[in-house]
Amino acid sequence: YEKDINDVRERTMKLISCLFEELSQFIPGYIAKYNDDFEPRAFGDNMIKWGTSSVLIETGGWKNDFEKQFLRKINFVALLSAFQSISNECYKTSDIQTYFNIPENERRAFDLLLRNVTMEKDGRDILVDIGIYRTENIFQDKQEINFIGRVQDIGDLTPFFGYDELDCDTMKIFPGKIYLSEINSIEDVEKLDYEKLYEQGYTSVKVNNFTTKERCTKLPINIITKDKNKDEEIKIGSSANFIIKEKDEIRYIVVNGYVYDIEQKEGLIYNSIIE
């Protein structure tokens, strides 16, 4: 439908312009707006239709801010700025063009983006980018947030970026391996030399006779509990567990979408998964 600007929408746009300018002091280049077509199922859109200006603020993610403490501060700044602008009516002097200049929101960020990596497909090597998302996993009453990393896209991802990016030029990627030696408890897993397992390309260990409702573990290696002995194919939707080799030597290991540098012996595996 063709859109027009009445007084109610204009007030909203001017206040958003104020917020954009204020927040740009703290997070320049990280603010976008959603499409402002009228959505009859949306409460805020109906508020505006009924005559009350309304601003919806949505907060995405921020690198290494798993608990969103920094983003809470930004939201607080936004609220204070909005209250002040409304109380002293300074929003009325805002340039509405600022609103139109705010870019529209698109999902163009991966949690991890592997660039220029070679993978084997149908018997031949191809050069690709691999984008990985980590989705939040909160189990029952626990307050702790864990993540499950999966492959979201494979191909030419030039228009996209990642919170973490790794240039894998001249490197080749393979599925992570499963350590199948006799392991019967989590206590046995805790005694393993993870560094040594990484160096051999293992991203998961098989644990016999182990059952749990948990989907994640703070151990830096995945736990396989079901009858799974085969390495998982690298494809969209698969778990993000890889070996990245440089000149036939393992340079990086990826466990649940987190990168560990074998050569530098550094990298945080925030959590792994239980399958």
JSON list of C-alpha atoms in Angstrom, two decimals, residues 6 8 11 38 40-54:
[
{"chain": "A", "resi": 6, "resn": "ASN", "atom": "CA", "xyz": [0.52, 11.92, 9.30]},
{"chain": "A", "resi": 8, "resn": "VAL", "atom": "CA", "xyz": [1.48, 10.44, 14.52]},
{"chain": "A", "resi": 11, "resn": "ARG", "atom": "CA", "xyz": [6.44, 12.27, 15.67]},
{"chain": "A", "resi": 38, "resn": "PHE", "atom": "CA", "xyz": [1.75, -1.47, 8.30]},
{"chain": "A", "resi": 40, "resn": "PRO", "atom": "CA", "xyz": [-2.27, -5.36, 11.23]},
{"chain": "A", "resi": 41, "resn": "ARG", "atom": "CA", "xyz": [-1.16, -8.09, 13.69]},
{"chain": "A", "resi": 42, "resn": "ALA", "atom": "CA", "xyz": [1.47, -5.85, 15.30]},
{"chain": "A", "resi": 43, "resn": "PHE", "atom": "CA", "xyz": [0.50, -4.12, 18.57]},
{"chain": "A", "resi": 44, "resn": "GLY", "atom": "CA", "xyz": [2.80, -1.13, 18.00]},
{"chain": "A", "resi": 45, "resn": "ASP", "atom": "CA", "xyz": [1.50, -0.55, 14.48]},
{"chain": "A", "resi": 46, "resn": "ASN", "atom": "CA", "xyz": [-2.05, -0.51, 15.81]},
{"chain": "A", "resi": 47, "resn": "MET", "atom": "CA", "xyz": [-1.04, 1.93, 18.57]},
{"chain": "A", "resi": 48, "resn": "ILE", "atom": "CA", "xyz": [0.10, 4.31, 15.84]},
{"chain": "A", "resi": 49, "resn": "LYS", "atom": "CA", "xyz": [-3.10, 3.65, 13.86]},
{"chain": "A", "resi": 50, "resn": "TRP", "atom": "CA", "xyz": [-5.13, 4.62, 16.96]},
{"chain": "A", "resi": 51, "resn": "GLY", "atom": "CA", "xyz": [-3.20, 7.88, 17.33]},
{"chain": "A", "resi": 52, "resn": "THR", "atom": "CA", "xyz": [-0.33, 7.12, 19.75]},
{"chain": "A", "resi": 53, "resn": "SER", "atom": "CA", "xyz": [3.22, 7.39, 18.45]},
{"chain": "A", "resi": 54, "resn": "SER", "atom": "CA", "xyz": [5.15, 4.21, 19.19]}
]
